Amino acid sequence: MPAPLKLVETPLKLPAAADAVVIGGGIIGVFTAYYLALRGMKVVLIEKGRIGAEQSSRNWGWCRQQNRDARELPMATKSLDLWERFAAESGEDTGFRRCGLFYLSNSDEELAGWVRWRDFARTAGVTTHMLDGAQATERGRATGKPWKGGVFSPTDGTADPANAAPAVSRAILKLGGTIRQSCAARGIETEGGRLSAVVTEHGTIRTRVAVLAGGAWASSFCHQLGIRFPQASIRSSILSVSSPAAALPDALHTSAVSATRRGDGGYTLAISGGGRVDPTPQQFRYAQQFLPMFIRRWRSLAPGGLEGVRSGHETLRRWRLDAPTPMERMRILDPKVDQATIQRTYARALELLPALRDTKITAAWAGYVDSTPDGVPGIGEITSIPGFILAAGFSGHGFGIGPGAGHLIADMISGDTPIVDPKPYHPERFKRSAWGKVADF
């Protein structure tokens, strides 16, 4: 795979029983398993491919409160603290640091939107600084351009997508949890209407609780169980470049391009919100529910190709529990890079930051960003199958709020007071229209 990712070694054993089984080894899955193991529960995490190999290692690495939707902001705030605490608790390094996030703009409309968010954020105790033209131009002097204004959020930061999920996995193993890679979950079993086991390609695990943190695969898995979970994926392409000779901001966003310093000193470059829509049976099935989202964001999207059909993550066909599934045929979603986007992104970055002109592209990759109709994740127990908890549809925001989401899910399972109010995330809301509810930021 082209996206940088550290390999974590895990044993091949698969226990016959567990207190909880987590399906999916992305950032949501590993933090869920970590917080369950921290509470002394016998937890098993199963991953069809490699830990963190899909969108959890293919994102920017931003851990932000800035411009979060009101429903996600409490979880984002809690997550920043948890990112810091994790290092102290576990001794593992996710690369997290509060370097601050920096936004620049010459658009009056965009700046007005940031002012509105700043005023809202104050009511939630979040600090963000609006910059006037002189301040923005000075702080953004690496661009060599004048700016009308900007934002600096000093308490936000970044973590390392290449190492974050593997680091949390190592912490799970230290706590006595079990992780099994190259082990796809094929389905579940129930007794008396309640979840009683998770069926995998390597055997069945008896349990009364299972968490589906399957990322872009979650909806097709739910379909096998008769659960309607509207989800659609956008193929996003980004790149990394070598370390520039001159100092640049650690994390900079503009409407044209965004740049993030990587752990090796290089930078990740991307165009915010951009992507290809690869038609799939699942996309057609849920097209009506995604209409409000599409109307708001259609300018950022372009028609795709057959990558989604080839990948198989949005199939509507049923599979058997005693035969290979699409997850076993496609262990890691590694879709085709949109080379036109890569060239456009790099060209915009060179125009924005002249110091990047002495760099070279070191890697380029694509990933599927799984979204819900309102752009807010679905987290909660499925009422029709007690014991089955959904945690998916993080809509490109999941990496930064991974610790908070994992903590919340562990709270639900253990019966502890939830770290944040879980009601805004419950999947039952997808039975209603998303009109007027699409995430603002």
Tab-separated table of C-alpha atoms in Angstrom:
chain	number	residue	atom	x	y	z
A	1	MET	CA	0.000	0.000	0.000
A	2	PRO	CA	1.315	3.478	-0.817
A	3	ALA	CA	0.117	5.267	2.330
A	4	PRO	CA	2.797	5.155	5.056
A	5	LEU	CA	1.870	2.768	7.878
A	6	LYS	CA	3.851	1.088	10.647
A	7	LEU	CA	3.358	-2.646	10.960
A	8	VAL	CA	2.197	-4.011	14.305
A	9	GLU	CA	2.819	-7.656	15.121
A	10	THR	CA	-0.129	-9.498	16.656
A	11	PRO	CA	-0.596	-13.163	17.638
A	12	LEU	CA	-2.617	-15.596	15.561
A	13	LYS	CA	-4.674	-16.894	18.481
A	14	LEU	CA	-8.418	-16.382	18.491
A	15	PRO	CA	-10.156	-16.919	21.858
A	16	ALA	CA	-13.357	-18.945	21.945
A	17	ALA	CA	-15.110	-16.296	24.045
A	18	ALA	CA	-14.806	-12.643	25.061
A	19	ASP	CA	-16.627	-9.949	26.983
A	20	ALA	CA	-16.700	-7.848	23.812
A	21	VAL	CA	-15.581	-8.210	20.203
A	22	VAL	CA	-14.590	-5.169	18.158
A	23	ILE	CA	-14.866	-5.565	14.388
A	24	GLY	CA	-12.446	-3.269	12.566
A	25	GLY	CA	-8.904	-2.148	13.364
A	26	GLY	CA	-9.103	1.493	12.361
A	27	ILE	CA	-8.745	4.364	14.821
A	28	ILE	CA	-12.310	3.973	16.145
A	29	GLY	CA	-11.945	0.243	16.641
A	30	VAL	CA	-8.578	0.353	18.375
A	31	PHE	CA	-9.571	3.121	20.790
A	32	THR	CA	-12.801	1.263	21.602
A	33	ALA	CA	-10.851	-1.896	22.353
A	34	TYR	CA	-8.272	0.071	24.344
A	35	TYR	CA	-10.824	1.669	26.657
A	36	LEU	CA	-12.591	-1.658	27.156
A	37	ALA	CA	-9.304	-3.379	28.012
A	38	LEU	CA	-8.405	-0.499	30.338
A	39	ARG	CA	-11.550	-1.337	32.328
A	40	GLY	CA	-10.462	-4.939	32.730
A	41	MET	CA	-12.752	-6.452	30.125
A	42	LYS	CA	-11.680	-9.394	28.000
A	43	VAL	CA	-11.730	-7.810	24.565
A	44	VAL	CA	-10.942	-9.229	21.127
A	45	LEU	CA	-10.316	-6.959	18.148
A	46	ILE	CA	-10.477	-8.539	14.708
A	47	GLU	CA	-9.267	-6.863	11.526
A	48	LYS	CA	-9.695	-8.324	8.023
A	49	GLY	CA	-6.397	-6.792	6.829
A	50	ARG	CA	-3.847	-4.722	8.743
A	51	ILE	CA	-4.344	-2.418	11.703
A	52	GLY	CA	-4.983	1.125	10.486
A	53	ALA	CA	-4.500	0.246	6.819
A	54	GLU	CA	-7.544	1.994	5.398
A	55	GLN	CA	-8.734	5.543	6.071
A	56	SER	CA	-7.083	5.721	9.510
A	57	SER	CA	-3.662	5.948	7.837
A	58	ARG	CA	-4.830	7.828	4.723
A	59	ASN	CA	-6.052	11.069	6.301
A	60	TRP	CA	-4.422	14.413	7.155
A	61	GLY	CA	-3.901	13.647	10.832
A	62	TRP	CA	-5.797	16.713	12.089
A	63	CYS	CA	-7.196	16.595	15.630
A	64	ARG	CA	-9.393	19.656	15.692
A	65	GLN	CA	-12.165	21.496	17.428
A	66	GLN	CA	-12.035	24.327	14.867
A	67	ASN	CA	-15.038	24.325	12.521
A	68	ARG	CA	-16.614	21.230	14.064
A	69	ASP	CA	-20.358	20.785	13.822
A	70	ALA	CA	-22.126	21.477	17.121
A	71	ARG	CA	-22.951	17.779	17.512
A	72	GLU	CA	-19.295	16.747	17.200
A	73	LEU	CA	-17.639	19.572	19.127
A	74	PRO	CA	-18.027	18.071	22.640
A	75	MET	CA	-16.445	14.830	21.444
A	76	ALA	CA	-13.658	16.737	19.680
A	77	THR	CA	-12.838	18.649	22.860
A	78	LYS	CA	-12.752	15.492	24.973
A	79	SER	CA	-10.658	13.733	22.336
A	80	LEU	CA	-7.871	16.306	22.476
A	81	ASP	CA	-7.442	15.622	26.185
A	82	LEU	CA	-7.603	11.872	25.585
A	83	TRP	CA	-4.930	12.016	22.874
A	84	GLU	CA	-2.614	13.580	25.457
A	85	ARG	CA	-3.605	11.230	28.255
A	86	PHE	CA	-3.112	8.163	26.098
A	87	ALA	CA	0.637	8.772	25.821
A	88	ALA	CA	0.965	9.134	29.588
A	89	GLU	CA	-1.223	6.087	30.298
A	90	SER	CA	0.270	3.728	27.746
A	91	GLY	CA	3.821	4.877	27.092
A	92	GLU	CA	3.049	4.661	23.363
A	93	ASP	CA	3.558	7.521	20.914
A	94	THR	CA	0.806	8.415	18.421
A	95	GLY	CA	2.675	11.529	17.275
A	96	PHE	CA	0.012	13.769	18.823
A	97	ARG	CA	0.947	17.365	19.579
A	98	ARG	CA	-1.005	20.571	20.023
A	99	CYS	CA	0.758	22.507	17.296
A	100	GLY	CA	-2.272	24.671	16.528
A	101	LEU	CA	-4.189	24.806	13.251
A	102	PHE	CA	-3.914	27.807	10.945
A	103	TYR	CA	-6.516	28.937	8.382
A	104	LEU	CA	-6.104	31.671	5.742
A	105	SER	CA	-8.663	33.231	3.426
A	106	ASN	CA	-9.341	36.082	1.021
A	107	SER	CA	-13.065	35.317	0.930
A	108	ASP	CA	-15.373	37.602	2.902
A	109	GLU	CA	-18.011	34.870	2.972
A	110	GLU	CA	-15.587	32.287	4.357
A	111	LEU	CA	-14.256	34.698	6.974
A	112	ALA	CA	-17.807	35.561	8.051
A	113	GLY	CA	-18.491	31.851	8.504
A	114	TRP	CA	-15.431	31.496	10.717
A	115	VAL	CA	-16.589	34.452	12.804
A	116	ARG	CA	-19.956	32.765	13.324
A	117	TRP	CA	-18.208	29.559	14.380
A	118	ARG	CA	-15.915	31.509	16.737
A	119	ASP	CA	-18.943	33.076	18.423
A	120	PHE	CA	-20.608	29.674	18.773
A	121	ALA	CA	-17.391	28.050	20.029
A	122	ARG	CA	-17.090	30.604	22.821
A	123	THR	CA	-20.350	29.278	24.272
A	124	ALA	CA	-18.700	25.847	24.432
A	125	GLY	CA	-15.509	27.160	26.062
A	126	VAL	CA	-13.363	26.697	22.947
A	127	THR	CA	-10.614	29.187	22.181
A	128	THR	CA	-10.058	30.288	18.605
A	129	HIS	CA	-8.469	33.507	17.371
A	130	MET	CA	-9.727	35.457	14.372
A	131	LEU	CA	-6.885	37.222	12.575
A	132	ASP	CA	-7.247	40.483	10.690
A	133	GLY	CA	-5.492	41.090	7.391
A	134	ALA	CA	-2.215	42.259	8.883
A	135	GLN	CA	-2.089	39.427	11.419
A	136	ALA	CA	-2.990	36.776	8.863
A	137	THR	CA	-0.425	38.067	6.376
A	138	GLU	CA	2.296	38.113	9.029
A	139	ARG	CA	1.520	34.646	10.383
A	140	GLY	CA	1.187	33.409	6.816
A	141	ARG	CA	4.382	35.011	5.575
A	142	ALA	CA	5.567	31.649	4.226
A	143	THR	CA	3.025	32.144	1.446
A	144	GLY	CA	4.498	35.508	0.413
A	145	LYS	CA	0.969	36.781	-0.224
A	146	PRO	CA	-1.404	39.257	1.415
A	147	TRP	CA	-4.511	37.849	3.133
A	148	LYS	CA	-7.804	39.394	4.222
A	149	GLY	CA	-7.924	37.316	7.390
A	150	GLY	CA	-7.569	33.982	9.051
A	151	VAL	CA	-8.021	31.807	12.111
A	152	PHE	CA	-5.567	30.272	14.538
A	153	SER	CA	-6.793	27.571	16.919
A	154	PRO	CA	-3.910	27.141	19.373
A	155	THR	CA	-5.188	24.133	21.342
A	156	ASP	CA	-5.867	21.963	18.287
A	157	GLY	CA	-3.205	19.715	16.849
A	158	THR	CA	-2.197	16.724	14.775
A	159	ALA	CA	-1.292	13.071	15.274
A	160	ASP	CA	0.621	10.713	12.987
A	161	PRO	CA	-1.744	8.612	10.824
A	162	ALA	CA	1.089	6.195	10.055
A	163	ASN	CA	1.599	5.286	13.706
A	164	ALA	CA	-1.546	6.181	15.657
A	165	ALA	CA	-3.616	3.013	15.239
A	166	PRO	CA	-0.570	0.721	15.591
A	167	ALA	CA	0.442	2.564	18.790
A	168	VAL	CA	-3.006	2.060	20.321
A	169	SER	CA	-2.892	-1.591	19.260
A	170	ARG	CA	0.354	-2.113	21.127
A	171	ALA	CA	-1.278	-0.593	24.211
A	172	ILE	CA	-4.207	-3.037	23.907
A	173	LEU	CA	-1.795	-5.966	23.847
A	174	LYS	CA	-0.020	-4.651	26.949
A	175	LEU	CA	-3.369	-4.646	28.763
A	176	GLY	CA	-3.996	-8.284	27.878
A	177	GLY	CA	-6.379	-7.717	24.985
A	178	THR	CA	-6.345	-9.863	21.871
A	179	ILE	CA	-5.868	-8.560	18.326
A	180	ARG	CA	-6.144	-10.779	15.263
A	181	GLN	CA	-5.199	-9.372	11.880
A	182	SER	CA	-6.106	-10.989	8.525
A	183	CYS	CA	-9.307	-12.207	10.127
A	184	ALA	CA	-12.568	-10.996	8.600
A	185	ALA	CA	-15.841	-11.004	10.487
A	186	ARG	CA	-18.447	-12.725	8.335
A	187	GLY	CA	-21.482	-12.150	10.526
A	188	ILE	CA	-23.053	-12.715	13.911
A	189	GLU	CA	-25.186	-15.254	15.734
A	190	THR	CA	-28.091	-14.512	18.064
A	191	GLU	CA	-29.917	-16.307	20.861
A	192	GLY	CA	-33.339	-15.145	21.921
A	193	GLY	CA	-32.970	-12.133	19.655
A	194	ARG	CA	-29.759	-10.969	21.352
A	195	LEU	CA	-26.261	-11.108	19.922
A	196	SER	CA	-24.473	-14.228	21.128
A	197	ALA	CA	-21.416	-14.636	18.888
A	198	VAL	CA	-19.309	-13.170	16.106
A	199	VAL	CA	-18.519	-15.508	13.224
A	200	THR	CA	-15.096	-14.987	11.628
A	201	GLU	CA	-13.222	-16.719	8.839
A	202	HIS	CA	-11.068	-18.410	11.504
A	203	GLY	CA	-13.770	-19.438	13.935
A	204	THR	CA	-16.621	-18.258	16.132
A	205	ILE	CA	-16.184	-16.080	19.235
A	206	ARG	CA	-18.899	-16.310	21.863
A	207	THR	CA	-19.801	-12.859	23.186
A	208	ARG	CA	-22.783	-10.760	24.214
A	209	VAL	CA	-21.384	-7.514	22.808
A	210	ALA	CA	-19.976	-6.682	19.374
A	211	VAL	CA	-18.935	-3.280	18.050
A	212	LEU	CA	-18.971	-2.758	14.291
A	213	ALA	CA	-16.263	-0.179	13.555
A	214	GLY	CA	-15.960	-1.242	9.947
A	215	GLY	CA	-15.482	2.123	8.234
A	216	ALA	CA	-16.519	2.018	4.591
A	217	TRP	CA	-17.569	-1.643	4.952
A	218	ALA	CA	-20.109	-1.032	7.718
A	219	SER	CA	-23.252	-0.568	5.624
A	220	SER	CA	-22.782	-3.730	3.566
A	221	PHE	CA	-22.134	-5.687	6.788
A	222	CYS	CA	-25.299	-4.231	8.326
A	223	HIS	CA	-27.209	-5.219	5.179
A	224	GLN	CA	-26.451	-8.875	5.941
A	225	LEU	CA	-28.260	-8.453	9.264
A	226	GLY	CA	-31.304	-6.669	7.905
A	227	ILE	CA	-30.109	-3.328	9.269
A	228	ARG	CA	-30.565	-0.291	7.042
A	229	PHE	CA	-27.548	1.985	7.513
A	230	PRO	CA	-27.311	4.733	4.850
A	231	GLN	CA	-23.670	5.247	3.996
A	232	ALA	CA	-21.802	6.464	0.927
A	233	SER	CA	-18.077	6.672	0.264
A	234	ILE	CA	-16.101	9.313	-1.587
A	235	ARG	CA	-12.702	8.448	-3.099
A	236	SER	CA	-10.202	11.024	-1.918
A	237	SER	CA	-6.630	11.301	-3.287
A	238	ILE	CA	-3.775	12.992	-1.406
A	239	LEU	CA	0.019	13.037	-1.507
A	240	SER	CA	3.120	13.529	0.585
A	241	VAL	CA	6.252	15.503	-0.272
A	242	SER	CA	9.786	15.539	1.074
A	243	SER	CA	10.900	17.942	3.793
A	244	PRO	CA	11.279	21.553	2.599
A	245	ALA	CA	14.416	23.539	3.412
A	246	ALA	CA	12.476	26.482	4.902
A	247	ALA	CA	10.203	26.491	7.936
A	248	LEU	CA	6.465	26.229	7.196
A	249	PRO	CA	3.340	26.163	9.401
A	250	ASP	CA	2.673	22.772	10.965
A	251	ALA	CA	-0.924	22.659	9.743
A	252	LEU	CA	-2.270	25.165	7.227
A	253	HIS	CA	-5.645	25.282	5.486
A	254	THR	CA	-6.798	27.385	2.555
A	255	SER	CA	-9.694	26.761	0.187
A	256	ALA	CA	-7.196	25.916	-2.557
A	257	VAL	CA	-5.031	23.398	-0.692
A	258	SER	CA	-4.082	22.282	2.820
A	259	ALA	CA	-0.670	21.223	4.133
A	260	THR	CA	0.238	19.216	7.237
A	261	ARG	CA	3.705	18.476	8.604
A	262	ARG	CA	4.374	14.746	8.895
A	263	GLY	CA	6.441	13.026	11.537
A	264	ASP	CA	9.372	12.673	9.133
A	265	GLY	CA	9.439	16.417	8.385
A	266	GLY	CA	7.698	16.089	5.029
A	267	TYR	CA	4.186	17.352	4.330
A	268	THR	CA	0.845	15.856	3.416
A	269	LEU	CA	-1.008	17.909	0.786
A	270	ALA	CA	-4.718	17.718	0.024
A	271	ILE	CA	-7.690	19.656	-1.290
A	272	SER	CA	-10.359	19.860	1.390
A	273	GLY	CA	-13.652	18.196	0.564
A	274	GLY	CA	-12.608	17.100	-2.911
A	275	GLY	CA	-13.166	13.612	-4.226
A	276	ARG	CA	-14.572	11.242	-6.817
A	277	VAL	CA	-17.977	9.599	-6.542
A	278	ASP	CA	-17.622	5.994	-7.705
A	279	PRO	CA	-21.111	4.633	-8.457
A	280	THR	CA	-22.068	1.474	-6.550
A	281	PRO	CA	-25.330	-0.378	-5.868
A	282	GLN	CA	-25.299	0.981	-2.321
A	283	GLN	CA	-24.934	4.571	-3.542
A	284	PHE	CA	-27.977	4.181	-5.762
A	285	ARG	CA	-29.937	2.589	-2.925
A	286	TYR	CA	-29.357	5.558	-0.603
A	287	ALA	CA	-29.219	8.322	-3.211
A	288	GLN	CA	-32.392	10.041	-2.023
A	289	GLN	CA	-31.191	10.260	1.582
A	290	PHE	CA	-27.896	11.814	0.447
A	291	LEU	CA	-29.571	14.472	-1.688
A	292	PRO	CA	-29.259	17.231	0.994
A	293	MET	CA	-25.559	16.441	1.412
A	294	PHE	CA	-24.974	16.409	-2.336
A	295	ILE	CA	-26.748	19.742	-2.859
A	296	ARG	CA	-24.524	21.359	-0.247
A	297	ARG	CA	-21.248	19.883	-1.459
A	298	TRP	CA	-21.624	19.069	-5.150
A	299	ARG	CA	-19.038	21.688	-6.183
A	300	SER	CA	-16.317	19.659	-4.463
A	301	LEU	CA	-17.215	16.328	-6.065
A	302	ALA	CA	-16.590	14.827	-9.491
A	303	PRO	CA	-17.873	11.659	-11.188
A	304	GLY	CA	-15.737	8.601	-10.606
A	305	GLY	CA	-15.411	5.204	-12.252
A	306	LEU	CA	-15.679	1.523	-11.419
A	307	GLU	CA	-13.293	1.571	-8.445
A	308	GLY	CA	-16.171	1.175	-5.987
A	309	VAL	CA	-17.588	-1.848	-7.793
A	310	ARG	CA	-14.126	-3.413	-7.996
A	311	SER	CA	-13.475	-2.858	-4.294
A	312	GLY	CA	-16.732	-4.518	-3.253
A	313	HIS	CA	-17.219	-2.552	-0.039
A	314	GLU	CA	-20.625	-1.221	-1.095
A	315	THR	CA	-22.170	-4.413	-2.388
A	316	LEU	CA	-25.829	-5.232	-1.799
A	317	ARG	CA	-25.436	-8.951	-2.338
A	318	ARG	CA	-25.781	-11.371	0.541
A	319	TRP	CA	-22.884	-13.611	1.560
A	320	ARG	CA	-22.682	-16.869	3.483
A	321	LEU	CA	-21.003	-17.386	6.836
A	322	ASP	CA	-19.231	-20.537	5.651
A	323	ALA	CA	-17.645	-19.096	2.500
A	324	PRO	CA	-15.205	-16.259	1.674
A	325	THR	CA	-16.762	-12.789	1.765
A	326	PRO	CA	-15.874	-9.593	-0.137
A	327	MET	CA	-13.701	-8.546	2.847
A	328	GLU	CA	-11.474	-11.554	2.313
A	329	ARG	CA	-11.088	-10.812	-1.377
A	330	MET	CA	-10.239	-7.153	-0.672
A	331	ARG	CA	-8.253	-7.211	2.575
A	332	ILE	CA	-7.307	-3.532	2.299
A	333	LEU	CA	-9.257	-0.890	0.405
A	334	ASP	CA	-6.572	0.637	-1.780
A	335	PRO	CA	-8.409	2.416	-4.598
A	336	LYS	CA	-6.835	3.940	-7.660
A	337	VAL	CA	-5.267	7.357	-7.178
A	338	ASP	CA	-6.810	10.194	-9.194
A	339	GLN	CA	-3.648	11.471	-10.869
A	340	ALA	CA	-5.338	14.661	-12.083
A	341	THR	CA	-6.152	15.551	-8.471
A	342	ILE	CA	-2.590	14.785	-7.366
A	343	GLN	CA	-1.098	17.079	-10.012
A	344	ARG	CA	-3.625	19.823	-9.261
A	345	THR	CA	-2.968	19.544	-5.513
A	346	TYR	CA	0.800	19.734	-5.936
A	347	ALA	CA	0.562	22.680	-8.324
A	348	ARG	CA	-1.677	24.580	-5.895
A	349	ALA	CA	0.699	23.801	-3.027
A	350	LEU	CA	3.697	25.138	-4.934
A	351	GLU	CA	1.757	28.300	-5.711
A	352	LEU	CA	0.715	28.729	-2.071
A	353	LEU	CA	4.030	27.838	-0.430
A	354	PRO	CA	7.100	28.650	-2.561
A	355	ALA	CA	9.349	26.749	-0.149
A	356	LEU	CA	7.804	23.510	-1.404
A	357	ARG	CA	9.337	24.043	-4.831
A	358	ASP	CA	12.508	22.264	-3.716
A	359	THR	CA	10.535	19.172	-2.623
A	360	LYS	CA	9.505	16.094	-4.541
A	361	ILE	CA	6.428	13.898	-4.298
A	362	THR	CA	7.297	10.913	-2.105
A	363	ALA	CA	3.960	9.084	-2.248
A	364	ALA	CA	0.379	9.426	-3.410
A	365	TRP	CA	-2.605	7.399	-2.297
A	366	ALA	CA	-6.386	7.281	-2.279
A	367	GLY	CA	-8.906	6.195	0.320
A	368	TYR	CA	-12.636	5.908	0.769
A	369	VAL	CA	-14.163	8.475	3.133
A	370	ASP	CA	-17.382	6.951	4.453
A	371	SER	CA	-20.181	9.444	5.084
A	372	THR	CA	-23.678	9.550	6.527
A	373	PRO	CA	-26.512	11.683	5.119
A	374	ASP	CA	-25.960	14.411	7.726
A	375	GLY	CA	-22.156	14.140	7.987
A	376	VAL	CA	-22.244	12.991	11.635
A	377	PRO	CA	-21.280	9.442	12.680
A	378	GLY	CA	-23.692	6.728	13.694
A	379	ILE	CA	-22.832	5.451	17.169
A	380	GLY	CA	-25.187	3.360	19.269
A	381	GLU	CA	-26.792	-0.005	19.958
A	382	ILE	CA	-29.050	-1.325	17.209
A	383	THR	CA	-32.466	-1.740	18.803
A	384	SER	CA	-33.379	-4.791	16.721
A	385	ILE	CA	-30.253	-6.700	17.862
A	386	PRO	CA	-29.379	-5.983	21.518
A	387	GLY	CA	-25.645	-6.231	22.049
A	388	PHE	CA	-24.776	-5.088	18.524
A	389	ILE	CA	-23.272	-1.585	18.521
A	390	LEU	CA	-22.646	0.457	15.395
A	391	ALA	CA	-19.746	2.931	15.214
A	392	ALA	CA	-19.305	4.081	11.622
A	393	GLY	CA	-19.962	6.843	9.109
A	394	PHE	CA	-17.447	9.287	10.568
A	395	SER	CA	-17.572	11.344	7.361
A	396	GLY	CA	-13.892	12.251	7.180
A	397	HIS	CA	-13.828	13.482	10.801
A	398	GLY	CA	-13.110	10.213	12.579
A	399	PHE	CA	-9.355	10.305	13.076
A	400	GLY	CA	-9.347	13.347	15.366
A	401	ILE	CA	-12.310	12.200	17.465
A	402	GLY	CA	-11.228	8.561	17.605
A	403	PRO	CA	-10.317	8.625	21.317
A	404	GLY	CA	-13.603	10.258	22.316
A	405	ALA	CA	-15.660	7.888	20.193
A	406	GLY	CA	-13.864	4.857	21.606
A	407	HIS	CA	-14.320	6.122	25.164
A	408	LEU	CA	-18.032	6.757	24.565
A	409	ILE	CA	-18.588	3.252	23.192
A	410	ALA	CA	-16.735	1.736	26.147
A	411	ASP	CA	-18.944	3.818	28.453
A	412	MET	CA	-22.056	2.403	26.784
A	413	ILE	CA	-20.834	-1.166	27.147
A	414	SER	CA	-19.600	-0.884	30.739
A	415	GLY	CA	-22.565	1.162	31.941
A	416	ASP	CA	-20.434	4.130	32.987
A	417	THR	CA	-21.554	7.743	32.647
A	418	PRO	CA	-21.049	8.670	28.975
A	419	ILE	CA	-18.124	10.992	28.324
A	420	VAL	CA	-20.450	13.014	26.049
A	421	ASP	CA	-24.168	12.939	25.340
A	422	PRO	CA	-24.683	9.949	23.003
A	423	LYS	CA	-28.103	10.998	21.689
A	424	PRO	CA	-26.917	13.101	18.683
A	425	TYR	CA	-25.083	10.070	17.294
A	426	HIS	CA	-27.696	7.323	17.618
A	427	PRO	CA	-28.352	5.483	14.328
A	428	GLU	CA	-32.129	5.694	14.826
A	429	ARG	CA	-31.982	9.225	13.433
A	430	PHE	CA	-31.302	7.855	9.947
A	431	LYS	CA	-34.946	6.833	9.762
A	432	ARG	CA	-35.709	10.549	9.413
A	433	SER	CA	-34.789	13.036	6.705
A	434	ALA	CA	-31.427	14.846	6.750
A	435	TRP	CA	-32.908	18.039	5.273
A	436	GLY	CA	-31.710	20.981	7.380
A	437	LYS	CA	-29.412	18.730	9.420
A	438	VAL	CA	-26.289	18.390	7.267
A	439	ALA	CA	-23.165	19.276	9.240
A	440	ASP	CA	-22.382	22.975	8.973
A	441	PHE	CA	-18.589	22.683	9.132
